[in-house]
Amino acid sequence: MALVPAAQSADQPQTTAPPQVANIKITVSDTGIRFSPKIAQRGSMGRFVLVNVGKKPHTIVLGNERRGTGVQTGFSK
């Protein structure tokens, strides 16, 4: 009796490869916010680059700043 491992199919994801990183530029002005690009490939990680081109200071909040059991944490800058 011999144990033979099952052949892996070609359509299975590579678990050891790092995920793709999408650079997302966020431009904040005194009149609005622009994102570029507006979409990314599913499963990719995002790197956010914040640029304030306005004359006033602006606060960016990602996630939820409250901390506690079952609450997502975030930050503001």
PDB file of N, CA, C and O in Angstrom:
ATOM      1  N   MET A   1       0.842  -1.154   0.000  1.00  0.00           N
ATOM      2  CA  MET A   1       0.000   0.000   0.000  1.00  0.00           C
ATOM      3  C   MET A   1       0.898   1.229   0.000  1.00  0.00           C
ATOM      4  O   MET A   1       1.864   1.306   0.738  1.00  0.00           O
ATOM      5  N   ALA A   2       0.582   2.193  -0.858  1.00  0.00           N
ATOM      6  CA  ALA A   2       1.384   3.411  -0.952  1.00  0.00           C
ATOM      7  C   ALA A   2       0.472   4.624  -0.822  1.00  0.00           C
ATOM      8  O   ALA A   2      -0.659   4.623  -1.274  1.00  0.00           O
ATOM      9  N   LEU A   3       0.984   5.663  -0.204  1.00  0.00           N
ATOM     10  CA  LEU A   3       0.257   6.925  -0.093  1.00  0.00           C
ATOM     11  C   LEU A   3       0.757   7.856  -1.180  1.00  0.00           C
ATOM     12  O   LEU A   3       1.944   8.153  -1.255  1.00  0.00           O
ATOM     13  N   VAL A   4      -0.143   8.296  -2.012  1.00  0.00           N
ATOM     14  CA  VAL A   4       0.225   9.189  -3.103  1.00  0.00           C
ATOM     15  C   VAL A   4      -0.536  10.493  -2.897  1.00  0.00           C
ATOM     16  O   VAL A   4      -1.759  10.482  -2.812  1.00  0.00           O
ATOM     17  N   PRO A   5       0.170  11.645  -2.777  1.00  0.00           N
ATOM     18  CA  PRO A   5      -0.550  12.912  -2.586  1.00  0.00           C
ATOM     19  C   PRO A   5      -1.364  13.259  -3.829  1.00  0.00           C
ATOM     20  O   PRO A   5      -0.979  12.968  -4.953  1.00  0.00           O
ATOM     21  N   ALA A   6      -2.503  13.874  -3.604  1.00  0.00           N
ATOM     22  CA  ALA A   6      -3.370  14.285  -4.713  1.00  0.00           C
ATOM     23  C   ALA A   6      -2.708  15.422  -5.481  1.00  0.00           C
ATOM     24  O   ALA A   6      -2.042  16.281  -4.905  1.00  0.00           O
ATOM     25  N   ALA A   7      -2.895  15.424  -6.767  1.00  0.00           N
ATOM     26  CA  ALA A   7      -2.337  16.485  -7.612  1.00  0.00           C
ATOM     27  C   ALA A   7      -3.075  17.788  -7.337  1.00  0.00           C
ATOM     28  O   ALA A   7      -4.285  17.807  -7.182  1.00  0.00           O
ATOM     29  N   GLN A   8      -2.323  18.867  -7.281  1.00  0.00           N
ATOM     30  CA  GLN A   8      -2.945  20.174  -7.057  1.00  0.00           C
ATOM     31  C   GLN A   8      -3.423  20.726  -8.375  1.00  0.00           C
ATOM     32  O   GLN A   8      -2.756  20.625  -9.393  1.00  0.00           O
ATOM     33  N   SER A   9      -4.583  21.351  -8.324  1.00  0.00           N
ATOM     34  CA  SER A   9      -5.117  21.936  -9.554  1.00  0.00           C
ATOM     35  C   SER A   9      -4.466  23.287  -9.805  1.00  0.00           C
ATOM     36  O   SER A   9      -4.039  23.972  -8.885  1.00  0.00           O
ATOM     37  N   ALA A  10      -4.387  23.695 -11.058  1.00  0.00           N
ATOM     38  CA  ALA A  10      -3.722  24.944 -11.439  1.00  0.00           C
ATOM     39  C   ALA A  10      -4.514  26.174 -11.023  1.00  0.00           C
ATOM     40  O   ALA A  10      -3.968  27.262 -10.940  1.00  0.00           O
ATOM     41  N   ASP A  11      -5.807  26.034 -10.737  1.00  0.00           N
ATOM     42  CA  ASP A  11      -6.615  27.200 -10.415  1.00  0.00           C
ATOM     43  C   ASP A  11      -6.634  27.522  -8.928  1.00  0.00           C
ATOM     44  O   ASP A  11      -7.316  28.438  -8.501  1.00  0.00           O
ATOM     45  N   GLN A  12      -5.878  26.816  -8.110  1.00  0.00           N
ATOM     46  CA  GLN A  12      -5.828  27.119  -6.687  1.00  0.00           C
ATOM     47  C   GLN A  12      -4.929  28.328  -6.451  1.00  0.00           C
ATOM     48  O   GLN A  12      -3.919  28.490  -7.129  1.00  0.00           O
ATOM     49  N   PRO A  13      -5.298  29.193  -5.482  1.00  0.00           N
ATOM     50  CA  PRO A  13      -4.468  30.375  -5.218  1.00  0.00           C
ATOM     51  C   PRO A  13      -3.131  29.993  -4.600  1.00  0.00           C
ATOM     52  O   PRO A  13      -3.025  28.982  -3.921  1.00  0.00           O
ATOM     53  N   GLN A  14      -2.132  30.767  -4.854  1.00  0.00           N
ATOM     54  CA  GLN A  14      -0.812  30.583  -4.258  1.00  0.00           C
ATOM     55  C   GLN A  14      -0.844  31.197  -2.872  1.00  0.00           C
ATOM     56  O   GLN A  14      -0.967  32.397  -2.726  1.00  0.00           O
ATOM     57  N   THR A  15      -0.733  30.377  -1.848  1.00  0.00           N
ATOM     58  CA  THR A  15      -0.848  30.886  -0.482  1.00  0.00           C
ATOM     59  C   THR A  15       0.444  31.495   0.035  1.00  0.00           C
ATOM     60  O   THR A  15       0.428  32.208   1.014  1.00  0.00           O
ATOM     61  N   THR A  16       1.569  31.212  -0.610  1.00  0.00           N
ATOM     62  CA  THR A  16       2.834  31.748  -0.130  1.00  0.00           C
ATOM     63  C   THR A  16       3.217  33.057  -0.813  1.00  0.00           C
ATOM     64  O   THR A  16       4.133  33.726  -0.367  1.00  0.00           O
ATOM     65  N   ALA A  17       2.534  33.419  -1.880  1.00  0.00           N
ATOM     66  CA  ALA A  17       2.851  34.667  -2.577  1.00  0.00           C
ATOM     67  C   ALA A  17       2.248  35.839  -1.815  1.00  0.00           C
ATOM     68  O   ALA A  17       1.129  35.759  -1.319  1.00  0.00           O
ATOM     69  N   PRO A  18       2.992  36.941  -1.690  1.00  0.00           N
ATOM     70  CA  PRO A  18       2.418  38.107  -1.007  1.00  0.00           C
ATOM     71  C   PRO A  18       1.297  38.718  -1.839  1.00  0.00           C
ATOM     72  O   PRO A  18       1.305  38.617  -3.071  1.00  0.00           O
ATOM     73  N   PRO A  19       0.314  39.338  -1.186  1.00  0.00           N
ATOM     74  CA  PRO A  19      -0.779  39.948  -1.947  1.00  0.00           C
ATOM     75  C   PRO A  19      -0.301  41.173  -2.709  1.00  0.00           C
ATOM     76  O   PRO A  19       0.712  41.787  -2.362  1.00  0.00           O
ATOM     77  N   GLN A  20      -1.022  41.524  -3.759  1.00  0.00           N
ATOM     78  CA  GLN A  20      -0.695  42.734  -4.510  1.00  0.00           C
ATOM     79  C   GLN A  20      -0.982  43.956  -3.641  1.00  0.00           C
ATOM     80  O   GLN A  20      -1.886  43.932  -2.815  1.00  0.00           O
ATOM     81  N   VAL A  21      -0.213  45.022  -3.841  1.00  0.00           N
ATOM     82  CA  VAL A  21      -0.418  46.264  -3.097  1.00  0.00           C
ATOM     83  C   VAL A  21      -0.889  47.322  -4.077  1.00  0.00           C
ATOM     84  O   VAL A  21      -0.233  47.589  -5.086  1.00  0.00           O
ATOM     85  N   ALA A  22      -2.045  47.913  -3.783  1.00  0.00           N
ATOM     86  CA  ALA A  22      -2.593  48.985  -4.616  1.00  0.00           C
ATOM     87  C   ALA A  22      -2.284  50.317  -3.943  1.00  0.00           C
ATOM     88  O   ALA A  22      -2.644  50.534  -2.784  1.00  0.00           O
ATOM     89  N   ASN A  23      -1.558  51.189  -4.633  1.00  0.00           N
ATOM     90  CA  ASN A  23      -1.292  52.534  -4.127  1.00  0.00           C
ATOM     91  C   ASN A  23      -2.505  53.402  -4.426  1.00  0.00           C
ATOM     92  O   ASN A  23      -2.864  53.588  -5.585  1.00  0.00           O
ATOM     93  N   ILE A  24      -3.135  53.919  -3.380  1.00  0.00           N
ATOM     94  CA  ILE A  24      -4.334  54.733  -3.526  1.00  0.00           C
ATOM     95  C   ILE A  24      -4.001  56.142  -3.068  1.00  0.00           C
ATOM     96  O   ILE A  24      -3.705  56.366  -1.893  1.00  0.00           O
ATOM     97  N   LYS A  25      -4.007  57.083  -3.998  1.00  0.00           N
ATOM     98  CA  LYS A  25      -3.697  58.470  -3.679  1.00  0.00           C
ATOM     99  C   LYS A  25      -4.989  59.185  -3.337  1.00  0.00           C
ATOM    100  O   LYS A  25      -5.943  59.182  -4.117  1.00  0.00           O
ATOM    101  N   ILE A  26      -5.031  59.798  -2.155  1.00  0.00           N
ATOM    102  CA  ILE A  26      -6.186  60.564  -1.707  1.00  0.00           C
ATOM    103  C   ILE A  26      -5.759  62.022  -1.666  1.00  0.00           C
ATOM    104  O   ILE A  26      -4.877  62.393  -0.899  1.00  0.00           O
ATOM    105  N   THR A  27      -6.383  62.833  -2.517  1.00  0.00           N
ATOM    106  CA  THR A  27      -6.072  64.256  -2.577  1.00  0.00           C
ATOM    107  C   THR A  27      -7.200  65.023  -1.893  1.00  0.00           C
ATOM    108  O   THR A  27      -8.356  64.937  -2.301  1.00  0.00           O
ATOM    109  N   VAL A  28      -6.858  65.752  -0.839  1.00  0.00           N
ATOM    110  CA  VAL A  28      -7.832  66.519  -0.075  1.00  0.00           C
ATOM    111  C   VAL A  28      -7.624  67.996  -0.387  1.00  0.00           C
ATOM    112  O   VAL A  28      -6.528  68.518  -0.262  1.00  0.00           O
ATOM    113  N   SER A  29      -8.699  68.670  -0.818  1.00  0.00           N
ATOM    114  CA  SER A  29      -8.635  70.109  -1.056  1.00  0.00           C
ATOM    115  C   SER A  29      -9.683  70.779  -0.176  1.00  0.00           C
ATOM    116  O   SER A  29     -10.422  70.115   0.552  1.00  0.00           O
ATOM    117  N   ASP A  30      -9.767  72.081  -0.251  1.00  0.00           N
ATOM    118  CA  ASP A  30     -10.764  72.805   0.534  1.00  0.00           C
ATOM    119  C   ASP A  30     -12.173  72.583   0.006  1.00  0.00           C
ATOM    120  O   ASP A  30     -13.151  72.880   0.697  1.00  0.00           O
ATOM    121  N   THR A  31     -12.306  72.038  -1.196  1.00  0.00           N
ATOM    122  CA  THR A  31     -13.630  71.841  -1.792  1.00  0.00           C
ATOM    123  C   THR A  31     -14.046  70.385  -1.898  1.00  0.00           C
ATOM    124  O   THR A  31     -15.199  70.105  -2.218  1.00  0.00           O
ATOM    125  N   GLY A  32     -13.140  69.428  -1.654  1.00  0.00           N
ATOM    126  CA  GLY A  32     -13.526  68.025  -1.763  1.00  0.00           C
ATOM    127  C   GLY A  32     -12.366  67.069  -1.619  1.00  0.00           C
ATOM    128  O   GLY A  32     -11.241  67.460  -1.326  1.00  0.00           O
ATOM    129  N   ILE A  33     -12.675  65.779  -1.853  1.00  0.00           N
ATOM    130  CA  ILE A  33     -11.704  64.694  -1.748  1.00  0.00           C
ATOM    131  C   ILE A  33     -11.742  63.891  -3.038  1.00  0.00           C
ATOM    132  O   ILE A  33     -12.815  63.597  -3.556  1.00  0.00           O
ATOM    133  N   ARG A  34     -10.563  63.551  -3.581  1.00  0.00           N
ATOM    134  CA  ARG A  34     -10.469  62.727  -4.788  1.00  0.00           C
ATOM    135  C   ARG A  34      -9.632  61.495  -4.497  1.00  0.00           C
ATOM    136  O   ARG A  34      -8.619  61.582  -3.804  1.00  0.00           O
ATOM    137  N   PHE A  35     -10.063  60.342  -5.029  1.00  0.00           N
ATOM    138  CA  PHE A  35      -9.351  59.073  -4.906  1.00  0.00           C
ATOM    139  C   PHE A  35      -8.853  58.659  -6.283  1.00  0.00           C
ATOM    140  O   PHE A  35      -9.569  58.800  -7.265  1.00  0.00           O
ATOM    141  N   SER A  36      -7.637  58.120  -6.334  1.00  0.00           N
ATOM    142  CA  SER A  36      -7.125  57.612  -7.596  1.00  0.00           C
ATOM    143  C   SER A  36      -6.186  56.447  -7.303  1.00  0.00           C
ATOM    144  O   SER A  36      -5.195  56.638  -6.597  1.00  0.00           O
ATOM    145  N   PRO A  37      -6.484  55.257  -7.743  1.00  0.00           N
ATOM    146  CA  PRO A  37      -7.641  54.797  -8.502  1.00  0.00           C
ATOM    147  C   PRO A  37      -8.835  54.599  -7.583  1.00  0.00           C
ATOM    148  O   PRO A  37      -8.694  54.572  -6.360  1.00  0.00           O
ATOM    149  N   LYS A  38      -9.999  54.444  -8.174  1.00  0.00           N
ATOM    150  CA  LYS A  38     -11.215  54.270  -7.381  1.00  0.00           C
ATOM    151  C   LYS A  38     -11.527  52.812  -7.110  1.00  0.00           C
ATOM    152  O   LYS A  38     -12.387  52.509  -6.296  1.00  0.00           O
ATOM    153  N   ILE A  39     -10.853  51.892  -7.795  1.00  0.00           N
ATOM    154  CA  ILE A  39     -11.062  50.463  -7.576  1.00  0.00           C
ATOM    155  C   ILE A  39      -9.712  49.765  -7.480  1.00  0.00           C
ATOM    156  O   ILE A  39      -8.700  50.283  -7.940  1.00  0.00           O
ATOM    157  N   ALA A  40      -9.717  48.576  -6.868  1.00  0.00           N
ATOM    158  CA  ALA A  40      -8.509  47.757  -6.771  1.00  0.00           C
ATOM    159  C   ALA A  40      -8.924  46.299  -6.916  1.00  0.00           C
ATOM    160  O   ALA A  40     -10.091  45.953  -6.728  1.00  0.00           O
ATOM    161  N   GLN A  41      -7.969  45.454  -7.241  1.00  0.00           N
ATOM    162  CA  GLN A  41      -8.247  44.035  -7.407  1.00  0.00           C
ATOM    163  C   GLN A  41      -8.626  43.432  -6.063  1.00  0.00           C
ATOM    164  O   GLN A  41      -8.027  43.744  -5.038  1.00  0.00           O
ATOM    165  N   ARG A  42      -9.622  42.571  -6.086  1.00  0.00           N
ATOM    166  CA  ARG A  42     -10.080  41.921  -4.867  1.00  0.00           C
ATOM    167  C   ARG A  42      -8.935  41.119  -4.240  1.00  0.00           C
ATOM    168  O   ARG A  42      -8.195  40.429  -4.921  1.00  0.00           O
ATOM    169  N   GLY A  43      -8.788  41.244  -2.932  1.00  0.00           N
ATOM    170  CA  GLY A  43      -7.745  40.519  -2.209  1.00  0.00           C
ATOM    171  C   GLY A  43      -6.430  41.269  -2.110  1.00  0.00           C
ATOM    172  O   GLY A  43      -5.519  40.818  -1.427  1.00  0.00           O
ATOM    173  N   SER A  44      -6.309  42.411  -2.791  1.00  0.00           N
ATOM    174  CA  SER A  44      -5.060  43.166  -2.718  1.00  0.00           C
ATOM    175  C   SER A  44      -5.062  44.049  -1.477  1.00  0.00           C
ATOM    176  O   SER A  44      -6.102  44.393  -0.937  1.00  0.00           O
ATOM    177  N   MET A  45      -3.874  44.398  -1.030  1.00  0.00           N
ATOM    178  CA  MET A  45      -3.733  45.310   0.100  1.00  0.00           C
ATOM    179  C   MET A  45      -3.702  46.736  -0.433  1.00  0.00           C
ATOM    180  O   MET A  45      -3.350  46.953  -1.587  1.00  0.00           O
ATOM    181  N   GLY A  46      -4.051  47.689   0.407  1.00  0.00           N
ATOM    182  CA  GLY A  46      -4.050  49.084  -0.011  1.00  0.00           C
ATOM    183  C   GLY A  46      -3.039  49.909   0.765  1.00  0.00           C
ATOM    184  O   GLY A  46      -2.907  49.760   1.977  1.00  0.00           O
ATOM    185  N   ARG A  47      -2.313  50.747   0.055  1.00  0.00           N
ATOM    186  CA  ARG A  47      -1.395  51.710   0.674  1.00  0.00           C
ATOM    187  C   ARG A  47      -1.964  53.084   0.355  1.00  0.00           C
ATOM    188  O   ARG A  47      -2.065  53.470  -0.805  1.00  0.00           O
ATOM    189  N   PHE A  48      -2.378  53.812   1.391  1.00  0.00           N
ATOM    190  CA  PHE A  48      -3.009  55.111   1.202  1.00  0.00           C
ATOM    191  C   PHE A  48      -1.971  56.227   1.305  1.00  0.00           C
ATOM    192  O   PHE A  48      -1.207  56.285   2.260  1.00  0.00           O
ATOM    193  N   VAL A  49      -1.958  57.095   0.300  1.00  0.00           N
ATOM    194  CA  VAL A  49      -1.079  58.258   0.285  1.00  0.00           C
ATOM    195  C   VAL A  49      -1.989  59.474   0.360  1.00  0.00           C
ATOM    196  O   VAL A  49      -2.748  59.753  -0.564  1.00  0.00           O
ATOM    197  N   LEU A  50      -1.942  60.199   1.492  1.00  0.00           N
ATOM    198  CA  LEU A  50      -2.798  61.363   1.711  1.00  0.00           C
ATOM    199  C   LEU A  50      -2.032  62.635   1.381  1.00  0.00           C
ATOM    200  O   LEU A  50      -0.926  62.845   1.866  1.00  0.00           O
ATOM    201  N   VAL A  51      -2.653  63.474   0.554  1.00  0.00           N
ATOM    202  CA  VAL A  51      -2.043  64.745   0.182  1.00  0.00           C
ATOM    203  C   VAL A  51      -3.072  65.839   0.400  1.00  0.00           C
ATOM    204  O   VAL A  51      -4.169  65.794  -0.161  1.00  0.00           O
ATOM    205  N   ASN A  52      -2.742  66.834   1.228  1.00  0.00           N
ATOM    206  CA  ASN A  52      -3.621  67.971   1.465  1.00  0.00           C
ATOM    207  C   ASN A  52      -3.140  69.126   0.583  1.00  0.00           C
ATOM    208  O   ASN A  52      -2.086  69.697   0.822  1.00  0.00           O
ATOM    209  N   VAL A  53      -3.909  69.441  -0.461  1.00  0.00           N
ATOM    210  CA  VAL A  53      -3.540  70.536  -1.352  1.00  0.00           C
ATOM    211  C   VAL A  53      -4.317  71.804  -1.014  1.00  0.00           C
ATOM    212  O   VAL A  53      -4.168  72.815  -1.689  1.00  0.00           O
ATOM    213  N   GLY A  54      -5.141  71.762   0.032  1.00  0.00           N
ATOM    214  CA  GLY A  54      -5.926  72.925   0.437  1.00  0.00           C
ATOM    215  C   GLY A  54      -5.124  73.857   1.322  1.00  0.00           C
ATOM    216  O   GLY A  54      -4.003  73.565   1.731  1.00  0.00           O
ATOM    217  N   LYS A  55      -5.716  74.974   1.639  1.00  0.00           N
ATOM    218  CA  LYS A  55      -5.067  75.955   2.510  1.00  0.00           C
ATOM    219  C   LYS A  55      -5.399  75.710   3.975  1.00  0.00           C
ATOM    220  O   LYS A  55      -4.688  76.180   4.853  1.00  0.00           O
ATOM    221  N   LYS A  56      -6.479  74.977   4.259  1.00  0.00           N
ATOM    222  CA  LYS A  56      -6.897  74.696   5.629  1.00  0.00           C
ATOM    223  C   LYS A  56      -6.433  73.292   6.028  1.00  0.00           C
ATOM    224  O   LYS A  56      -6.305  72.409   5.179  1.00  0.00           O
ATOM    225  N   PRO A  57      -6.204  73.073   7.336  1.00  0.00           N
ATOM    226  CA  PRO A  57      -5.899  71.710   7.791  1.00  0.00           C
ATOM    227  C   PRO A  57      -7.164  70.853   7.753  1.00  0.00           C
ATOM    228  O   PRO A  57      -8.270  71.359   7.976  1.00  0.00           O
ATOM    229  N   HIS A  58      -7.026  69.568   7.439  1.00  0.00           N
ATOM    230  CA  HIS A  58      -8.162  68.650   7.362  1.00  0.00           C
ATOM    231  C   HIS A  58      -7.845  67.410   8.180  1.00  0.00           C
ATOM    232  O   HIS A  58      -6.683  66.997   8.280  1.00  0.00           O
ATOM    233  N   THR A  59      -8.864  66.801   8.755  1.00  0.00           N
ATOM    234  CA  THR A  59      -8.712  65.583   9.541  1.00  0.00           C
ATOM    235  C   THR A  59      -9.261  64.410   8.744  1.00  0.00           C
ATOM    236  O   THR A  59     -10.370  64.474   8.226  1.00  0.00           O
ATOM    237  N   ILE A  60      -8.471  63.350   8.638  1.00  0.00           N
ATOM    238  CA  ILE A  60      -8.887  62.122   7.963  1.00  0.00           C
ATOM    239  C   ILE A  60      -9.097  61.068   9.041  1.00  0.00           C
ATOM    240  O   ILE A  60      -8.230  60.858   9.888  1.00  0.00           O
ATOM    241  N   VAL A  61     -10.254  60.390   9.022  1.00  0.00           N
ATOM    242  CA  VAL A  61     -10.555  59.337   9.981  1.00  0.00           C
ATOM    243  C   VAL A  61     -10.755  58.043   9.217  1.00  0.00           C
ATOM    244  O   VAL A  61     -11.568  57.979   8.302  1.00  0.00           O
ATOM    245  N   LEU A  62      -9.986  57.018   9.573  1.00  0.00           N
ATOM    246  CA  LEU A  62     -10.138  55.686   9.000  1.00  0.00           C
ATOM    247  C   LEU A  62     -10.577  54.743  10.113  1.00  0.00           C
ATOM    248  O   LEU A  62      -9.957  54.690  11.166  1.00  0.00           O
ATOM    249  N   GLY A  63     -11.645  54.009   9.871  1.00  0.00           N
ATOM    250  CA  GLY A  63     -12.146  53.078  10.875  1.00  0.00           C
ATOM    251  C   GLY A  63     -12.905  53.810  11.963  1.00  0.00           C
ATOM    252  O   GLY A  63     -13.493  54.868  11.740  1.00  0.00           O
ATOM    253  N   ASN A  64     -12.860  53.266  13.162  1.00  0.00           N
ATOM    254  CA  ASN A  64     -13.579  53.811  14.303  1.00  0.00           C
ATOM    255  C   ASN A  64     -12.572  54.029  15.417  1.00  0.00           C
ATOM    256  O   ASN A  64     -11.848  53.116  15.785  1.00  0.00           O
ATOM    257  N   GLU A  65     -12.531  55.224  15.958  1.00  0.00           N
ATOM    258  CA  GLU A  65     -11.546  55.528  16.990  1.00  0.00           C
ATOM    259  C   GLU A  65     -11.885  54.915  18.344  1.00  0.00           C
ATOM    260  O   GLU A  65     -11.038  54.821  19.204  1.00  0.00           O
ATOM    261  N   ARG A  66     -13.144  54.497  18.535  1.00  0.00           N
ATOM    262  CA  ARG A  66     -13.528  53.891  19.816  1.00  0.00           C
ATOM    263  C   ARG A  66     -12.842  52.543  19.956  1.00  0.00           C
ATOM    264  O   ARG A  66     -12.688  51.806  19.000  1.00  0.00           O
ATOM    265  N   ARG A  67     -12.456  52.215  21.154  1.00  0.00           N
ATOM    266  CA  ARG A  67     -11.813  50.937  21.422  1.00  0.00           C
ATOM    267  C   ARG A  67     -12.670  50.160  22.414  1.00  0.00           C
ATOM    268  O   ARG A  67     -13.294  50.724  23.279  1.00  0.00           O
ATOM    269  N   GLY A  68     -12.672  48.864  22.273  1.00  0.00           N
ATOM    270  CA  GLY A  68     -13.431  48.027  23.188  1.00  0.00           C
ATOM    271  C   GLY A  68     -13.693  46.675  22.559  1.00  0.00           C
ATOM    272  O   GLY A  68     -13.320  46.404  21.429  1.00  0.00           O
ATOM    273  N   THR A  69     -14.376  45.826  23.292  1.00  0.00           N
ATOM    274  CA  THR A  69     -14.660  44.477  22.823  1.00  0.00           C
ATOM    275  C   THR A  69     -15.596  44.532  21.624  1.00  0.00           C
ATOM    276  O   THR A  69     -16.655  45.141  21.672  1.00  0.00           O
ATOM    277  N   GLY A  70     -15.195  43.909  20.541  1.00  0.00           N
ATOM    278  CA  GLY A  70     -16.038  43.825  19.348  1.00  0.00           C
ATOM    279  C   GLY A  70     -16.143  45.107  18.553  1.00  0.00           C
ATOM    280  O   GLY A  70     -16.977  45.222  17.675  1.00  0.00           O
ATOM    281  N   VAL A  71     -15.314  46.107  18.848  1.00  0.00           N
ATOM    282  CA  VAL A  71     -15.369  47.377  18.131  1.00  0.00           C
ATOM    283  C   VAL A  71     -14.118  47.518  17.276  1.00  0.00           C
ATOM    284  O   VAL A  71     -13.012  47.299  17.760  1.00  0.00           O
ATOM    285  N   GLN A  72     -14.307  47.845  16.012  1.00  0.00           N
ATOM    286  CA  GLN A  72     -13.166  48.041  15.123  1.00  0.00           C
ATOM    287  C   GLN A  72     -12.416  49.295  15.545  1.00  0.00           C
ATOM    288  O   GLN A  72     -13.025  50.319  15.868  1.00  0.00           O
ATOM    289  N   THR A  73     -11.104  49.231  15.532  1.00  0.00           N
ATOM    290  CA  THR A  73     -10.310  50.397  15.895  1.00  0.00           C
ATOM    291  C   THR A  73      -9.807  51.077  14.633  1.00  0.00           C
ATOM    292  O   THR A  73      -9.698  50.481  13.582  1.00  0.00           O
ATOM    293  N   GLY A  74      -9.498  52.324  14.731  1.00  0.00           N
ATOM    294  CA  GLY A  74      -9.015  53.106  13.607  1.00  0.00           C
ATOM    295  C   GLY A  74      -8.141  54.235  14.119  1.00  0.00           C
ATOM    296  O   GLY A  74      -7.642  54.206  15.231  1.00  0.00           O
ATOM    297  N   PHE A  75      -7.987  55.253  13.294  1.00  0.00           N
ATOM    298  CA  PHE A  75      -7.188  56.400  13.702  1.00  0.00           C
ATOM    299  C   PHE A  75      -7.641  57.636  12.931  1.00  0.00           C
ATOM    300  O   PHE A  75      -8.335  57.557  11.933  1.00  0.00           O
ATOM    301  N   SER A  76      -7.247  58.779  13.451  1.00  0.00           N
ATOM    302  CA  SER A  76      -7.480  60.030  12.741  1.00  0.00           C
ATOM    303  C   SER A  76      -6.154  60.766  12.652  1.00  0.00           C
ATOM    304  O   SER A  76      -5.313  60.662  13.529  1.00  0.00           O
ATOM    305  N   LYS A  77      -5.984  61.465  11.577  1.00  0.00           N
ATOM    306  CA  LYS A  77      -4.717  62.181  11.352  1.00  0.00           C
ATOM    307  C   LYS A  77      -5.030  63.504  10.722  1.00  0.00           C
ATOM    308  O   LYS A  77      -5.848  63.609   9.833  1.00  0.00           O
TER     309      LYS A  77
END
